[in-house]
Coordinates of C-alpha atoms and ligand atoms in Angstrom, one line a residue:
M1 CA 64.3 77.4 60.8
T2 CA 66.2 76.4 64.0
V3 CA 69.7 75.1 64.2
F4 CA 70.6 74.2 67.7
Q5 CA 67.1 73.1 68.6
H6 CA 66.8 71.2 65.3
L7 CA 65.6 67.6 65.7
D8 CA 68.6 66.3 63.9
F9 CA 71.2 68.6 65.5
D10 CA 72.5 65.9 67.9
A11 CA 75.5 67.7 69.3
H12 CA 77.2 68.5 66.0
E13 CA 80.6 70.1 66.5
T14 CA 80.5 72.5 63.6
V15 CA 78.0 73.6 61.0
V16 CA 79.2 76.1 58.4
F17 CA 76.9 78.0 56.0
A18 CA 79.0 78.9 52.9
H19 CA 78.0 81.5 50.4
D20 CA 79.6 82.8 47.2
E21 CA 77.8 85.6 45.3
P22 CA 79.5 85.3 41.9
S23 CA 79.0 81.5 41.5
G24 CA 75.6 81.3 43.3
L25 CA 77.0 78.9 45.9
N26 CA 74.8 78.2 48.9
A27 CA 76.2 75.2 50.9
I28 CA 76.1 73.7 54.3
I29 CA 79.0 71.7 55.7
A30 CA 78.3 69.8 58.8
I31 CA 80.9 68.2 61.0
H32 CA 79.2 65.8 63.5
S33 CA 82.2 64.4 65.2
S34 CA 86.0 64.5 65.0
A35 CA 86.5 62.1 67.9
L36 CA 88.1 59.5 65.7
G37 CA 89.9 61.9 63.3
P38 CA 89.3 64.6 60.8
A39 CA 85.8 64.4 59.3
A40 CA 85.2 62.8 55.9
G41 CA 82.0 62.4 53.9
G42 CA 80.5 63.2 50.5
C43 CA 79.1 66.4 49.1
R44 CA 75.5 66.2 47.8
V45 CA 74.2 68.6 45.1
W46 CA 70.4 68.8 45.3
T47 CA 67.5 71.1 44.8
Y48 CA 65.7 71.2 48.3
P49 CA 62.2 72.4 48.8
T50 CA 63.4 74.6 51.7
E51 CA 66.7 75.6 53.6
G52 CA 65.4 73.6 56.5
A53 CA 65.2 70.4 54.4
A54 CA 68.8 71.0 53.2
L55 CA 69.9 71.5 56.8
A56 CA 68.1 68.3 58.0
D57 CA 69.7 66.4 55.2
A58 CA 73.3 67.8 56.1
L59 CA 72.8 66.9 59.7
R60 CA 71.4 63.5 59.3
L61 CA 74.0 62.5 56.7
S62 CA 77.0 63.9 58.7
R63 CA 75.8 62.1 61.8
G64 CA 75.5 58.9 59.6
M65 CA 79.1 59.4 58.5
T66 CA 80.2 59.3 62.2
F67 CA 78.5 56.0 62.6
K68 CA 79.7 54.7 59.3
N69 CA 83.3 55.6 59.7
A70 CA 83.4 54.4 63.2
A71 CA 81.7 51.0 62.3
A72 CA 84.2 50.7 59.5
G73 CA 87.1 50.8 61.8
L74 CA 88.4 54.0 60.1
D75 CA 90.2 56.8 61.9
L76 CA 87.9 59.4 60.4
G77 CA 85.2 61.6 61.9
G78 CA 81.8 62.2 60.4
G79 CA 81.0 65.1 58.1
K80 CA 78.9 65.9 55.1
A81 CA 78.2 68.8 52.8
V82 CA 75.1 69.8 50.7
I83 CA 75.1 72.4 48.0
M84 CA 71.6 73.8 47.6
L85 CA 70.7 74.5 44.0
A86 CA 67.8 77.0 43.5
E87 CA 65.0 75.9 41.2
G88 CA 66.5 75.9 37.7
Q89 CA 70.1 76.6 38.9
K90 CA 72.7 74.5 37.1
K91 CA 75.7 73.0 38.8
T92 CA 78.8 74.7 37.2
P93 CA 82.6 74.5 37.5
E94 CA 82.6 77.9 39.2
L95 CA 80.1 76.6 41.8
M96 CA 82.3 73.6 42.6
R97 CA 85.4 75.7 42.8
A98 CA 83.7 78.1 45.2
F99 CA 82.6 75.0 47.3
G100 CA 86.3 73.9 47.1
R101 CA 87.4 77.3 48.7
A102 CA 84.8 76.8 51.5
V103 CA 86.3 73.3 52.2
E104 CA 89.8 74.8 52.1
R105 CA 88.8 77.4 54.8
L106 CA 88.2 74.5 57.2
N107 CA 91.9 73.7 57.0
G108 CA 91.5 69.9 56.8
A109 CA 88.9 69.5 59.5
Y110 CA 86.6 68.1 56.7
T111 CA 87.5 66.1 53.6
T112 CA 84.9 65.9 50.8
A113 CA 84.1 63.4 48.1
E114 CA 81.3 62.5 45.7
D115 CA 77.7 61.9 46.9
V116 CA 74.4 62.1 44.9
G117 CA 74.6 64.6 42.1
V118 CA 78.4 64.9 42.1
T119 CA 80.9 63.4 39.7
P120 CA 84.7 62.8 39.8
A121 CA 84.9 65.7 37.2
D122 CA 83.2 68.0 39.9
M123 CA 85.7 66.8 42.5
A124 CA 88.5 67.8 40.1
E125 CA 87.1 71.4 40.1
V126 CA 87.1 71.2 43.9
R127 CA 90.7 69.9 43.9
S128 CA 91.8 73.0 42.1
Q129 CA 91.0 74.9 45.3
T130 CA 91.8 72.4 48.1
R131 CA 93.7 69.2 48.7
H132 CA 91.0 68.1 51.2
V133 CA 89.1 66.1 48.6
A134 CA 89.0 62.4 47.6
G135 CA 87.3 60.2 45.1
L136 CA 89.3 61.7 42.3
A137 CA 89.6 60.0 38.9
T138 CA 93.3 60.9 38.3
G139 CA 96.4 62.0 40.3
A140 CA 98.4 60.6 43.1
H141 CA 96.5 57.9 45.1
A142 CA 93.3 58.6 43.1
S143 CA 90.6 56.1 44.1
G144 CA 88.0 56.9 41.5
D145 CA 84.3 55.9 41.8
P146 CA 83.7 54.2 45.1
S147 CA 80.5 52.5 44.0
P148 CA 82.0 49.1 42.9
V149 CA 83.6 48.8 46.4
T150 CA 80.4 49.7 48.1
A151 CA 78.6 47.0 46.0
T152 CA 81.2 44.4 47.0
G153 CA 80.7 45.2 50.7
V154 CA 76.9 44.9 50.2
F155 CA 77.3 41.7 48.3
Q156 CA 79.5 40.2 50.9
S157 CA 77.2 41.3 53.7
I158 CA 74.2 39.6 52.0
R159 CA 76.3 36.4 51.9
T160 CA 77.3 36.7 55.6
G161 CA 73.7 37.6 56.6
V162 CA 72.2 34.6 54.6
R163 CA 74.8 32.3 56.3
E164 CA 74.0 33.6 59.8
V165 CA 70.2 33.7 59.3
T166 CA 69.6 30.5 57.3
G167 CA 72.8 28.5 57.5
R168 CA 73.1 28.6 53.7
E169 CA 76.7 28.9 52.5
D170 CA 76.1 29.8 48.8
L171 CA 73.8 32.2 47.0
A172 CA 72.8 29.9 44.1
G173 CA 69.0 30.2 43.5
L174 CA 68.7 32.8 46.3
H175 CA 65.9 35.3 45.4
V176 CA 67.1 39.0 45.8
A177 CA 65.0 42.1 45.1
V178 CA 67.1 45.0 44.3
Q179 CA 65.6 48.6 44.5
G180 CA 67.6 51.0 42.3
L181 CA 69.8 50.2 39.4
G182 CA 72.4 53.0 39.7
H183 CA 76.1 52.9 40.3
V184 CA 75.9 50.5 43.3
G185 CA 72.6 48.6 42.4
T186 CA 74.1 47.6 39.0
A187 CA 77.4 46.5 40.4
L188 CA 75.5 44.6 43.1
C189 CA 73.4 42.8 40.4
D190 CA 76.5 41.9 38.6
R191 CA 78.0 40.2 41.7
L192 CA 74.7 38.5 42.7
A193 CA 74.1 37.2 39.1
A194 CA 77.5 35.8 39.1
A195 CA 76.8 34.0 42.2
G196 CA 73.7 32.4 40.7
A197 CA 71.1 34.5 42.6
Q198 CA 67.6 35.1 41.0
L199 CA 66.9 38.8 40.6
T200 CA 63.8 40.9 40.8
V201 CA 64.5 44.7 40.2
A202 CA 63.0 48.1 40.0
D203 CA 64.1 51.6 39.0
I204 CA 62.3 54.7 38.0
A205 CA 64.3 54.7 34.8
P206 CA 62.7 52.2 32.4
A207 CA 65.9 51.8 30.3
R208 CA 67.8 50.6 33.4
C209 CA 65.2 48.0 34.0
D210 CA 65.3 46.9 30.4
E211 CA 69.0 46.5 30.6
A212 CA 68.7 44.3 33.8
R213 CA 66.2 42.1 32.2
A214 CA 68.5 41.6 29.2
R215 CA 71.7 41.2 31.3
Y216 CA 70.5 39.1 34.2
G217 CA 67.2 37.6 33.1
A218 CA 65.7 39.8 36.0
T219 CA 62.1 40.2 36.6
V220 CA 61.1 43.9 36.6
V221 CA 58.4 45.2 39.1
A222 CA 57.0 48.7 39.8
P223 CA 59.3 51.0 41.9
D224 CA 56.6 51.3 44.6
R225 CA 56.1 47.5 44.9
I226 CA 59.6 46.2 44.9
H227 CA 59.7 46.1 48.7
A228 CA 56.8 43.7 48.7
T229 CA 58.4 41.1 46.4
D230 CA 58.2 37.6 47.8
C231 CA 61.9 36.9 48.0
D232 CA 64.8 35.9 50.4
V233 CA 66.6 39.3 50.5
F234 CA 65.4 42.9 49.9
A235 CA 68.4 45.2 48.9
P236 CA 67.5 49.0 49.0
C237 CA 70.0 50.7 46.7
A238 CA 68.0 53.9 45.8
L239 CA 66.9 56.4 48.3
G240 CA 66.6 56.7 52.1
G241 CA 63.4 56.2 54.1
V242 CA 62.2 53.1 52.3
L243 CA 61.6 51.1 55.5
S244 CA 58.6 52.9 56.9
E245 CA 55.5 52.1 58.9
D246 CA 53.7 51.6 55.5
T247 CA 56.3 49.4 53.8
I248 CA 57.5 47.2 56.6
P249 CA 54.2 45.3 57.0
E250 CA 54.3 44.4 53.3
L251 CA 57.9 43.0 53.3
R252 CA 58.2 39.3 52.5
A253 CA 62.0 39.0 52.6
R254 CA 63.8 37.5 55.6
L255 CA 66.8 39.7 55.3
V256 CA 67.2 43.4 54.4
A257 CA 70.6 44.5 53.3
G258 CA 71.4 47.3 50.8
A259 CA 73.4 50.4 50.0
A260 CA 71.0 53.3 50.5
N261 CA 71.8 55.6 53.3
N262 CA 69.2 56.1 56.1
Q263 CA 66.9 53.3 55.1
L264 CA 64.8 53.4 58.2
A265 CA 62.2 56.2 58.0
R266 CA 62.4 56.4 61.7
D267 CA 65.2 55.3 64.2
D268 CA 62.9 52.9 66.1
L269 CA 61.6 51.0 63.2
D270 CA 64.3 48.4 63.6
T271 CA 62.2 46.9 66.3
V272 CA 59.2 46.7 64.1
L273 CA 61.2 44.8 61.5
A274 CA 62.6 42.5 64.2
A275 CA 59.0 41.8 65.5
R276 CA 58.1 40.6 62.0
G277 CA 61.1 38.2 62.1
I278 CA 63.1 40.2 59.5
T279 CA 66.8 40.6 60.0
Y280 CA 67.8 44.2 59.0
L281 CA 71.6 44.7 58.6
P282 CA 72.3 48.4 59.5
D283 CA 72.9 50.4 56.4
F284 CA 75.8 52.3 57.8
V285 CA 77.6 49.1 58.4
V286 CA 76.8 47.4 55.1
N287 CA 77.5 50.3 52.7
A288 CA 80.9 51.4 54.1
G289 CA 82.9 49.9 51.2
G290 CA 83.0 53.2 49.3
I291 CA 84.3 55.3 52.3
M292 CA 86.9 52.6 52.8
N293 CA 88.1 53.2 49.2
V294 CA 88.0 57.0 49.9
A295 CA 89.9 56.5 53.2
A296 CA 92.7 54.8 51.3
E297 CA 93.1 57.9 49.0
I298 CA 93.0 60.2 52.0
A299 CA 95.7 58.2 53.7
G300 CA 97.7 58.1 50.5
V301 CA 97.6 54.2 50.4
D302 CA 97.9 52.5 47.0
D303 CA 97.9 48.9 48.1
P304 CA 94.5 47.3 47.1
N305 CA 95.0 44.8 49.9
W306 CA 94.5 47.6 52.4
V307 CA 90.9 48.1 51.1
K308 CA 90.4 44.3 50.9
G309 CA 91.5 43.9 54.5
K310 CA 88.9 46.6 55.5
L311 CA 86.2 44.8 53.6
D312 CA 87.2 41.5 55.4
G313 CA 86.9 43.4 58.7
L314 CA 83.4 44.6 57.6
Q315 CA 82.3 41.0 57.3
E316 CA 83.7 40.1 60.7
R317 CA 81.7 43.0 62.1
V318 CA 78.5 41.9 60.4
T319 CA 79.0 38.4 61.9
E320 CA 79.7 39.8 65.4
I321 CA 76.7 42.1 65.2
L322 CA 74.3 39.2 64.2
R323 CA 75.7 36.9 66.8
R324 CA 75.6 39.6 69.6
A325 CA 72.0 40.4 68.5
K326 CA 71.0 36.7 68.8
T327 CA 72.4 36.2 72.2
S328 CA 71.3 39.6 73.6
G329 CA 67.8 39.8 72.0
K330 CA 68.7 43.2 70.8
T331 CA 68.2 44.2 67.1
P332 CA 71.4 44.3 64.9
Q333 CA 70.9 48.0 64.6
A334 CA 70.9 48.5 68.4
V335 CA 74.1 46.3 68.7
A336 CA 75.8 48.2 65.8
V337 CA 75.0 51.6 67.5
E338 CA 76.3 50.2 70.8
M339 CA 79.5 49.2 69.1
V340 CA 80.0 52.6 67.6
R341 CA 79.3 54.3 70.9
E342 CA 81.9 52.1 72.6
R343 CA 84.5 53.1 70.0
L344 CA 83.7 56.8 70.2
A345 CA 83.7 56.6 74.0
A346 CA 87.1 54.9 74.1
A347 CA 88.5 57.5 71.6
G348 CA 87.1 60.3 73.8
E349 CA 88.9 58.9 76.8
R350 CA 92.1 58.5 74.9
S351 CA 91.9 62.1 73.6
V352 CA 91.2 63.5 77.1
A353 CA 94.1 61.4 78.4
S354 CA 96.6 62.4 75.7
Ligands
NAD1 P1 72.8 56.4 41.8 O1 72.2 57.8 41.7 O2 73.8 56.0 40.8 O3 71.5 55.4 41.7 C1 70.3 55.5 42.2 C2 69.4 54.8 41.4 O4 68.1 54.7 42.1 C3 69.1 55.4 40.1 O5 69.1 54.5 39.0 C4 67.7 56.0 40.2 O6 66.9 56.1 38.9 C5 67.0 54.9 41.1 N1 65.9 55.4 41.9 C6 65.6 56.6 42.4 N2 64.4 56.6 43.0 C7 64.0 55.3 42.9 C8 62.8 54.7 43.4 N3 61.8 55.4 44.0 N4 62.6 53.4 43.1 C9 63.5 52.7 42.4 N5 64.7 53.3 41.9 C10 64.8 54.6 42.2 O7 73.3 56.2 43.3 P2 74.3 55.2 43.8 O8 75.6 55.8 43.9 O9 74.0 53.9 43.2 O10 73.8 55.1 45.3 C11 72.6 54.4 45.7 C12 72.3 54.6 47.2 O11 73.4 54.1 48.0 C13 72.2 56.1 47.6 O12 71.2 56.1 48.7 C14 73.5 56.5 48.1 O13 73.5 57.5 49.1 C15 74.0 55.1 48.8 N6 75.4 54.9 48.9 C16 76.2 55.0 47.8 C17 77.5 54.8 47.9 C18 78.4 54.8 46.7 O14 79.6 54.3 46.8 N7 78.0 55.2 45.5 C19 78.1 54.6 49.1 C20 77.3 54.5 50.3 C21 75.9 54.7 50.1

């Protein structure tokens, strides 16, 4: 396994390998950039096939956080942690506390929160060892589960995207295919159904599909066919890598906008989507509602209007990205990356000057 030559290394500032014998902790904390402020991003608990796979995940996710935080207009850098569970190893309070001590040793350079496989209760264990943690259920400025706010950002982005691409102002009768009915997917379906959208859904958990059928009158399709639904909007809200060389030719939606991180299986596939006339809203822009909620907790802000203002800013950004893409002939992804690089470069110049 290589680190500095790793394909996903991309000039990370700091990568920490944290180990604790008694609890069985093996974790990687990756800080990609602190140009805009101390790094913030979730902690994922997962059983990886190899250490290399865990490192790749940490590197890709932390770089993604740099982009997400920058695009969201937050003064936070990009970081992420993964805790590697061995086959059969269970997540325990001791493990989470050991992870908390590893975060504490970074002295505030990285603030952690929930990601896949982690609950607010786990974060409470982390909090017993470090104050550099957010997404807590209780305590001063606690912001709780970020998923509903993520879903609001995705919903609003779909509305903005539909308006910019088709000129339609409302979502009544719009057909949306939602992949993944977890925390974000379900909250997104709630908002879409309330707006009168028609839903087709898929999840690997049959009970979640039954619930969606009962709650929204949704049509249920197989998880490996949802991307091919003949619909207006495809909203990936499950795992990354869903937009691939295999799936893109089968898409029938005009717009893709969803919560899943790293939806493009390869960075350059945005051009393949564009060539098919499909507008892809960059995931790191669209799914930033949750980190905005976490950022309020980090900053100690209790006023809900602060997060609402950030969400409004997100829609201004989506509009600007789509308009710049239209006039420049670039993809929305390329425009969003350009905007992030402009912000990072300006911050770099400021920090050199100050
Ligand atoms: P979750 O674990 O609550 O839900 C994921 C759902 O996807 C589950 O119901 C699972 O059964 C389903 N699923 C897994 N594989 C599937 C497949 N192949 N086909 C269909 N369904 C499948 O996760 P979540 O918090 O809802 O997050 C969803 C995605 O959004 C993740 O990629 C996450 O990284 C990303 N995201 C979440 C947040 C947040 O605030 N929770 C913020 C930003 C990004």
